[in-house]
Amino acid sequence: MLALRKLGYGAGNVELVEVPKPTVTNDDDVLIRVMAAGVCGTDIHILNDEFKYYPPVTLGHEFSGVVEETGPGVEGFKPGDRIVAEPQAKSCMVCDVCRKGHWQICPHKRSPGWGIDGAFASHLVMPARLLHKIPEGVPDDIAALTEPLAVAVSNISERVKIFLSDFVVVVGSGPVGILSALVAKENGASNVVVLGVDSDESLRFKAALQLGADRVINVVKEDAFDIVSEMTGGKMADVVIEASGSRQGVITTFKMAGIRSRVCAVGLTPTDETAIPWNTAQLRMLDVYFNFSSSYTAWDRALKLLKNTRFDLSQLITHKEPLENWEQVFEDLSSGKGIKALFIPEV
């Protein structure tokens, strides 16, 4: 089968190559035929040598698929079941972190796409404990959005929590930022404002408005602080979600937060150290929630949201391409000419 793989360390070293189809070897293994696989910013970071990985490895961790074969110990899944899968593979389940229920941040975890072979291929193998069935009526392309949506649900609905009538600002209008706006709105936020830059105007701002945002602000052309201050009568936001991962985005996040507000950190910054206006956060007594990946419970909630939301999530998908077009897809996403891209592998 063809697979898009990171073949070695360093920038580049990604190629579409022929590899053997994976097989079921463990009792709890499930062989999955990939129906749609989403491109995450992490995949592009791995291409550019900006995220940890263990080559050679097939990229891709956001996907929907169909069960083709199960190991002898698998219960609850059978060939033909439509599924998605959490990326928490190889979490040890015995360390203190796992025993507290946080296996998404287990130090032994190696997720598909960087630690084990992922979904940018026609097939992959995952342990049955990480699978979730796709609700009837949710198409394969929309189901492939479950992983980033589960991240937003885990971070916003479960960790920070949105209360009825909260004023929410989302810093960053990439896929996770837009999904964060949707989750905030579905959780009862009265106003959701999404901030972005020039490159977001043509595609991302439109999608954000269609998926829950009440207003978008280009911070290059408008003063976001003045606008939010006017909209809130000077109180500023109840919740600010940082989804850009940029240094300026982090600074803007704390500027948008009102007294006793909650800050939700979602975006990863390029380097481990970044500027935080510490005194501002201290004097306003902000609650800051740092987040990574997604909880088990967030996946079922995300799938229910995909089935029942009033918003059309297809507005988020700008590319559906075969794996052979991966270079153009990565280039489009890197230059702001797309939002969420899906690879549709050929079997």
CSV table of C-alpha atoms in Angstrom, one decimal:
chain,number,residue,atom,x,y,z
A,1,MET,CA,0.0,0.0,0.0
A,2,LEU,CA,1.1,3.6,-0.4
A,3,ALA,CA,1.9,5.6,2.7
A,4,LEU,CA,3.1,9.1,3.4
A,5,ARG,CA,6.1,8.7,5.6
A,6,LYS,CA,8.7,10.7,7.5
A,7,LEU,CA,11.7,8.7,6.5
A,8,GLY,CA,14.4,10.4,8.6
A,9,TYR,CA,15.3,13.2,11.0
A,10,GLY,CA,15.6,16.8,9.7
A,11,ALA,CA,13.5,19.1,7.6
A,12,GLY,CA,11.9,17.4,4.7
A,13,ASN,CA,12.5,13.7,4.4
A,14,VAL,CA,8.8,13.0,3.7
A,15,GLU,CA,7.9,10.8,0.8
A,16,LEU,CA,5.0,8.7,-0.5
A,17,VAL,CA,6.3,5.2,-0.6
A,18,GLU,CA,5.1,1.6,-0.9
A,19,VAL,CA,4.9,-0.3,2.4
A,20,PRO,CA,3.4,-3.7,3.4
A,21,LYS,CA,-0.2,-3.6,4.6
A,22,PRO,CA,-0.3,-3.8,8.4
A,23,THR,CA,-1.6,-7.0,10.0
A,24,VAL,CA,-3.3,-7.9,13.3
A,25,THR,CA,-0.7,-9.3,15.6
A,26,ASN,CA,-2.0,-8.6,19.2
A,27,ASP,CA,-5.2,-9.9,20.8
A,28,ASP,CA,-6.7,-6.4,21.0
A,29,ASP,CA,-5.6,-5.2,17.5
A,30,VAL,CA,-8.0,-3.8,15.0
A,31,LEU,CA,-7.2,-3.5,11.3
A,32,ILE,CA,-8.8,-0.3,10.0
A,33,ARG,CA,-9.4,0.8,6.4
A,34,VAL,CA,-9.0,4.6,6.3
A,35,MET,CA,-11.9,6.4,4.8
A,36,ALA,CA,-10.7,10.0,5.4
A,37,ALA,CA,-7.6,11.4,7.1
A,38,GLY,CA,-7.3,15.0,8.2
A,39,VAL,CA,-4.1,17.1,8.0
A,40,CYS,CA,-3.1,18.6,11.3
A,41,GLY,CA,-0.6,21.4,11.9
A,42,THR,CA,1.4,18.7,13.7
A,43,ASP,CA,1.9,16.9,10.4
A,44,ILE,CA,3.4,20.0,8.8
A,45,HIS,CA,5.5,20.6,11.9
A,46,ILE,CA,6.9,17.1,11.5
A,47,LEU,CA,7.7,17.8,7.9
A,48,ASN,CA,9.7,20.9,9.0
A,49,ASP,CA,11.4,19.1,11.9
A,50,GLU,CA,9.5,21.1,14.5
A,51,PHE,CA,7.7,18.3,16.5
A,52,LYS,CA,9.0,15.1,18.0
A,53,TYR,CA,8.7,11.9,15.9
A,54,TYR,CA,10.3,8.5,15.5
A,55,PRO,CA,11.2,7.8,11.9
A,56,PRO,CA,10.5,6.0,9.7
A,57,VAL,CA,6.8,6.6,10.5
A,58,THR,CA,3.6,7.1,8.5
A,59,LEU,CA,2.0,10.5,9.3
A,60,GLY,CA,-1.6,11.3,10.2
A,61,HIS,CA,-3.6,10.9,13.4
A,62,GLU,CA,-7.0,12.4,12.5
A,63,PHE,CA,-9.1,9.9,10.6
A,64,SER,CA,-12.3,8.0,10.1
A,65,GLY,CA,-12.4,4.4,9.0
A,66,VAL,CA,-14.0,1.0,8.8
A,67,VAL,CA,-13.1,-2.1,10.8
A,68,GLU,CA,-11.7,-4.8,8.5
A,69,GLU,CA,-10.4,-7.4,10.9
A,70,THR,CA,-10.2,-7.8,14.7
A,71,GLY,CA,-7.9,-9.7,17.0
A,72,PRO,CA,-9.2,-12.7,19.0
A,73,GLY,CA,-9.6,-10.6,22.2
A,74,VAL,CA,-11.6,-7.8,20.7
A,75,GLU,CA,-15.1,-7.3,22.0
A,76,GLY,CA,-17.7,-4.7,20.9
A,77,PHE,CA,-16.3,-4.2,17.4
A,78,LYS,CA,-16.7,-6.2,14.2
A,79,PRO,CA,-15.8,-5.9,10.6
A,80,GLY,CA,-17.9,-3.3,8.9
A,81,ASP,CA,-18.2,-1.0,11.9
A,82,ARG,CA,-17.5,2.7,11.2
A,83,ILE,CA,-15.1,4.1,13.7
A,84,VAL,CA,-12.7,6.9,14.8
A,85,ALA,CA,-9.8,6.4,17.2
A,86,GLU,CA,-8.2,8.3,20.0
A,87,PRO,CA,-4.4,8.9,19.4
A,88,GLN,CA,-3.3,7.7,22.8
A,89,ALA,CA,-1.6,4.6,21.5
A,90,LYS,CA,1.1,2.9,23.7
A,91,SER,CA,0.0,4.8,26.9
A,92,CYS,CA,1.3,2.4,29.5
A,93,MET,CA,-1.9,2.4,31.6
A,94,VAL,CA,0.1,1.6,34.8
A,95,CYS,CA,2.0,4.8,35.6
A,96,ASP,CA,0.7,7.3,38.1
A,97,VAL,CA,-0.5,9.7,35.3
A,98,CYS,CA,-2.5,6.9,33.5
A,99,ARG,CA,-4.0,5.6,36.8
A,100,LYS,CA,-5.3,9.1,37.4
A,101,GLY,CA,-7.1,8.9,34.1
A,102,HIS,CA,-4.8,11.2,32.1
A,103,TRP,CA,-3.4,8.6,29.6
A,104,GLN,CA,-3.4,11.3,26.9
A,105,ILE,CA,-0.3,12.8,28.6
A,106,CYS,CA,1.4,9.5,29.6
A,107,PRO,CA,5.2,9.9,29.2
A,108,HIS,CA,5.3,6.6,27.4
A,109,LYS,CA,2.6,7.5,24.8
A,110,ARG,CA,3.5,7.3,21.1
A,111,SER,CA,0.6,8.4,19.0
A,112,PRO,CA,-0.1,7.4,15.4
A,113,GLY,CA,1.5,9.9,13.0
A,114,TRP,CA,4.7,10.4,15.0
A,115,GLY,CA,5.2,7.5,17.4
A,116,ILE,CA,3.6,4.7,15.5
A,117,ASP,CA,2.4,4.4,11.9
A,118,GLY,CA,-0.6,6.6,11.2
A,119,ALA,CA,-3.5,7.2,8.9
A,120,PHE,CA,-1.9,8.7,5.7
A,121,ALA,CA,-2.2,5.3,4.1
A,122,SER,CA,-5.1,2.9,3.1
A,123,HIS,CA,-4.8,0.9,6.4
A,124,LEU,CA,-3.5,1.1,10.0
A,125,VAL,CA,-3.8,-0.9,13.1
A,126,MET,CA,-5.0,0.5,16.4
A,127,PRO,CA,-5.9,-1.1,19.8
A,128,ALA,CA,-9.6,-1.6,20.3
A,129,ARG,CA,-9.7,0.3,23.6
A,130,LEU,CA,-9.2,3.5,21.6
A,131,LEU,CA,-12.0,3.1,19.1
A,132,HIS,CA,-15.4,4.9,19.1
A,133,LYS,CA,-18.2,4.1,16.8
A,134,ILE,CA,-19.4,6.8,14.4
A,135,PRO,CA,-23.1,7.7,14.9
A,136,GLU,CA,-25.5,6.9,12.1
A,137,GLY,CA,-25.9,9.8,9.8
A,138,VAL,CA,-22.4,11.3,10.3
A,139,PRO,CA,-20.5,11.0,7.0
A,140,ASP,CA,-16.9,9.8,6.8
A,141,ASP,CA,-15.5,13.3,6.0
A,142,ILE,CA,-17.2,14.9,8.9
A,143,ALA,CA,-16.3,12.1,11.3
A,144,ALA,CA,-12.6,12.7,10.4
A,145,LEU,CA,-13.0,16.0,12.3
A,146,THR,CA,-13.6,14.1,15.5
A,147,GLU,CA,-10.1,14.4,16.9
A,148,PRO,CA,-9.7,18.2,16.7
A,149,LEU,CA,-13.2,18.6,17.8
A,150,ALA,CA,-12.5,16.3,20.8
A,151,VAL,CA,-9.5,18.5,21.7
A,152,ALA,CA,-11.8,21.6,21.7
A,153,VAL,CA,-14.5,19.7,23.8
A,154,SER,CA,-11.9,18.4,26.3
A,155,ASN,CA,-10.3,21.8,26.8
A,156,ILE,CA,-13.3,24.1,26.7
A,157,SER,CA,-16.3,22.0,27.8
A,158,GLU,CA,-14.5,19.9,30.4
A,159,ARG,CA,-11.6,21.9,31.6
A,160,VAL,CA,-12.4,25.6,31.4
A,161,LYS,CA,-16.2,25.3,31.2
A,162,ILE,CA,-18.4,27.8,29.4
A,163,PHE,CA,-21.3,29.3,31.5
A,164,LEU,CA,-24.5,30.6,30.0
A,165,SER,CA,-24.0,34.2,28.6
A,166,ASP,CA,-20.2,34.1,28.8
A,167,PHE,CA,-18.4,36.5,26.5
A,168,VAL,CA,-15.7,34.5,24.7
A,169,VAL,CA,-12.7,35.6,22.6
A,170,VAL,CA,-10.9,33.0,20.5
A,171,VAL,CA,-7.3,34.1,19.6
A,172,GLY,CA,-6.5,32.3,16.3
A,173,SER,CA,-8.8,31.3,13.4
A,174,GLY,CA,-7.2,28.0,12.4
A,175,PRO,CA,-9.2,24.7,12.5
A,176,VAL,CA,-9.0,24.3,16.3
A,177,GLY,CA,-9.8,28.0,16.8
A,178,ILE,CA,-12.9,27.7,14.7
A,179,LEU,CA,-14.0,24.5,16.4
A,180,SER,CA,-13.3,26.2,19.7
A,181,ALA,CA,-15.7,29.0,18.7
A,182,LEU,CA,-18.3,26.3,17.8
A,183,VAL,CA,-17.9,24.5,21.1
A,184,ALA,CA,-18.2,27.8,23.0
A,185,LYS,CA,-21.4,28.7,21.2
A,186,GLU,CA,-22.9,25.2,21.7
A,187,ASN,CA,-22.1,25.5,25.4
A,188,GLY,CA,-24.1,28.7,25.8
A,189,ALA,CA,-21.7,31.6,25.2
A,190,SER,CA,-23.7,34.8,24.4
A,191,ASN,CA,-21.0,36.3,22.2
A,192,VAL,CA,-18.0,34.6,20.5
A,193,VAL,CA,-15.4,36.8,18.9
A,194,VAL,CA,-12.6,35.3,16.8
A,195,LEU,CA,-9.3,37.1,16.2
A,196,GLY,CA,-7.1,36.5,13.1
A,197,VAL,CA,-4.8,38.2,10.7
A,198,ASP,CA,-4.7,39.2,7.0
A,199,SER,CA,-4.2,35.6,5.7
A,200,ASP,CA,-7.4,34.5,7.5
A,201,GLU,CA,-9.8,36.9,5.8
A,202,SER,CA,-10.5,35.0,2.6
A,203,LEU,CA,-11.4,31.6,4.0
A,204,ARG,CA,-11.1,31.3,7.8
A,205,PHE,CA,-13.2,34.3,8.8
A,206,LYS,CA,-16.1,33.2,6.6
A,207,ALA,CA,-16.0,29.7,8.1
A,208,ALA,CA,-15.7,31.0,11.7
A,209,LEU,CA,-18.9,33.1,11.1
A,210,GLN,CA,-20.7,30.1,9.7
A,211,LEU,CA,-19.6,27.9,12.6
A,212,GLY,CA,-20.5,29.9,15.7
A,213,ALA,CA,-18.6,33.1,15.8
A,214,ASP,CA,-20.7,36.3,16.2
A,215,ARG,CA,-17.8,38.6,15.0
A,216,VAL,CA,-14.4,38.2,13.5
A,217,ILE,CA,-11.6,40.8,13.9
A,218,ASN,CA,-8.5,41.2,11.8
A,219,VAL,CA,-6.0,42.4,14.5
A,220,VAL,CA,-3.7,43.8,11.8
A,221,LYS,CA,-6.4,46.3,10.6
A,222,GLU,CA,-8.5,46.8,13.7
A,223,ASP,CA,-7.9,47.4,17.4
A,224,ALA,CA,-9.3,44.2,19.0
A,225,PHE,CA,-8.9,45.6,22.5
A,226,ASP,CA,-11.0,48.6,21.8
A,227,ILE,CA,-13.7,46.6,20.0
A,228,VAL,CA,-14.0,44.0,22.8
A,229,SER,CA,-14.0,46.7,25.4
A,230,GLU,CA,-16.8,48.5,23.7
A,231,MET,CA,-18.8,45.3,23.2
A,232,THR,CA,-18.5,44.3,26.9
A,233,GLY,CA,-18.8,47.8,28.5
A,234,GLY,CA,-15.2,47.7,29.5
A,235,LYS,CA,-15.4,44.3,31.3
A,236,MET,CA,-13.5,42.4,28.6
A,237,ALA,CA,-13.9,38.7,28.0
A,238,ASP,CA,-15.1,36.1,30.5
A,239,VAL,CA,-13.2,33.4,28.7
A,240,VAL,CA,-10.2,33.8,26.3
A,241,ILE,CA,-9.1,30.8,24.2
A,242,GLU,CA,-5.5,30.9,22.9
A,243,ALA,CA,-5.5,28.8,19.7
A,244,SER,CA,-2.8,30.5,17.6
A,245,GLY,CA,0.3,29.3,19.3
A,246,SER,CA,2.0,32.6,18.4
A,247,ARG,CA,4.0,34.9,20.7
A,248,GLN,CA,1.8,37.8,19.9
A,249,GLY,CA,-1.3,35.7,20.3
A,250,VAL,CA,-0.3,34.8,23.9
A,251,ILE,CA,0.1,38.5,24.7
A,252,THR,CA,-3.2,39.3,23.1
A,253,THR,CA,-4.9,36.6,25.1
A,254,PHE,CA,-4.1,38.1,28.4
A,255,LYS,CA,-5.0,41.6,27.1
A,256,MET,CA,-8.5,40.4,26.2
A,257,ALA,CA,-9.1,38.8,29.6
A,258,GLY,CA,-11.2,40.7,32.2
A,259,ILE,CA,-11.0,40.5,36.0
A,260,ARG,CA,-11.4,36.9,37.3
A,261,SER,CA,-11.6,35.6,33.8
A,262,ARG,CA,-10.6,32.2,32.6
A,263,VAL,CA,-7.8,31.6,30.0
A,264,CYS,CA,-7.7,28.4,28.0
A,265,ALA,CA,-4.3,27.6,26.5
A,266,VAL,CA,-4.8,25.4,23.4
A,267,GLY,CA,-2.1,26.4,20.9
A,268,LEU,CA,1.5,25.2,21.2
A,269,THR,CA,4.1,27.8,20.7
A,270,PRO,CA,7.2,27.3,18.4
A,271,THR,CA,9.6,27.4,21.4
A,272,ASP,CA,9.2,26.4,25.0
A,273,GLU,CA,9.6,29.9,26.3
A,274,THR,CA,7.2,32.7,25.4
A,275,ALA,CA,6.2,36.1,26.8
A,276,ILE,CA,3.4,36.2,29.3
A,277,PRO,CA,2.2,39.5,30.9
A,278,TRP,CA,2.6,38.0,34.4
A,279,ASN,CA,1.5,41.1,36.4
A,280,THR,CA,-1.6,41.6,34.3
A,281,ALA,CA,-2.6,38.0,35.0
A,282,GLN,CA,-1.8,38.3,38.7
A,283,LEU,CA,-3.6,41.6,39.2
A,284,ARG,CA,-6.7,40.4,37.4
A,285,MET,CA,-6.6,37.0,39.3
A,286,LEU,CA,-7.0,35.0,36.1
A,287,ASP,CA,-7.5,31.3,36.1
A,288,VAL,CA,-5.3,29.8,33.4
A,289,TYR,CA,-5.9,26.3,32.1
A,290,PHE,CA,-3.1,24.6,30.2
A,291,ASN,CA,-4.3,21.7,28.0
A,292,PHE,CA,-3.0,19.0,25.7
A,293,SER,CA,-4.7,16.4,23.6
A,294,SER,CA,-8.2,15.1,24.6
A,295,SER,CA,-9.9,13.0,27.3
A,296,TYR,CA,-11.8,9.7,26.7
A,297,THR,CA,-15.1,11.4,27.6
A,298,ALA,CA,-14.5,14.2,25.1
A,299,TRP,CA,-14.6,11.8,22.2
A,300,ASP,CA,-18.2,10.5,22.8
A,301,ARG,CA,-19.3,14.1,23.4
A,302,ALA,CA,-17.6,15.3,20.2
A,303,LEU,CA,-19.3,12.5,18.2
A,304,LYS,CA,-22.7,13.4,19.7
A,305,LEU,CA,-22.0,17.0,18.8
A,306,LEU,CA,-21.2,16.1,15.2
A,307,LYS,CA,-24.5,14.3,14.9
A,308,ASN,CA,-26.7,16.9,16.6
A,309,THR,CA,-25.0,20.3,16.0
A,310,ARG,CA,-27.0,22.9,14.1
A,311,PHE,CA,-23.8,24.1,12.3
A,312,ASP,CA,-22.6,22.7,9.0
A,313,LEU,CA,-19.0,21.5,9.7
A,314,SER,CA,-18.4,20.8,6.0
A,315,GLN,CA,-17.6,24.5,5.8
A,316,LEU,CA,-14.4,23.7,7.6
A,317,ILE,CA,-13.2,21.2,4.8
A,318,THR,CA,-11.4,23.0,1.9
A,319,HIS,CA,-9.5,20.0,0.4
A,320,LYS,CA,-10.3,16.4,-0.4
A,321,GLU,CA,-7.4,15.0,-2.2
A,322,PRO,CA,-5.6,11.7,-2.8
A,323,LEU,CA,-2.3,11.1,-1.0
A,324,GLU,CA,-0.4,11.8,-4.3
A,325,ASN,CA,-1.3,15.5,-3.9
A,326,TRP,CA,0.2,15.8,-0.4
A,327,GLU,CA,2.8,18.4,-1.4
A,328,GLN,CA,0.3,20.9,-2.8
A,329,VAL,CA,-2.0,20.3,0.2
A,330,PHE,CA,0.7,21.0,2.7
A,331,GLU,CA,1.7,24.1,0.8
A,332,ASP,CA,-1.8,25.4,0.6
A,333,LEU,CA,-2.4,24.9,4.3
A,334,SER,CA,1.0,26.5,5.2
A,335,SER,CA,0.2,29.6,3.1
A,336,GLY,CA,-3.4,30.1,4.4
A,337,LYS,CA,-5.1,28.8,1.3
A,338,GLY,CA,-7.0,26.1,3.1
A,339,ILE,CA,-8.6,25.3,6.5
A,340,LYS,CA,-8.9,21.6,7.0
A,341,ALA,CA,-7.6,19.2,4.3
A,342,LEU,CA,-8.6,15.5,4.1
A,343,PHE,CA,-6.7,12.8,2.3
A,344,ILE,CA,-9.0,10.1,0.8
A,345,PRO,CA,-6.7,7.1,0.4
A,346,GLU,CA,-7.2,4.6,-2.4
A,347,VAL,CA,-7.6,1.0,-1.3
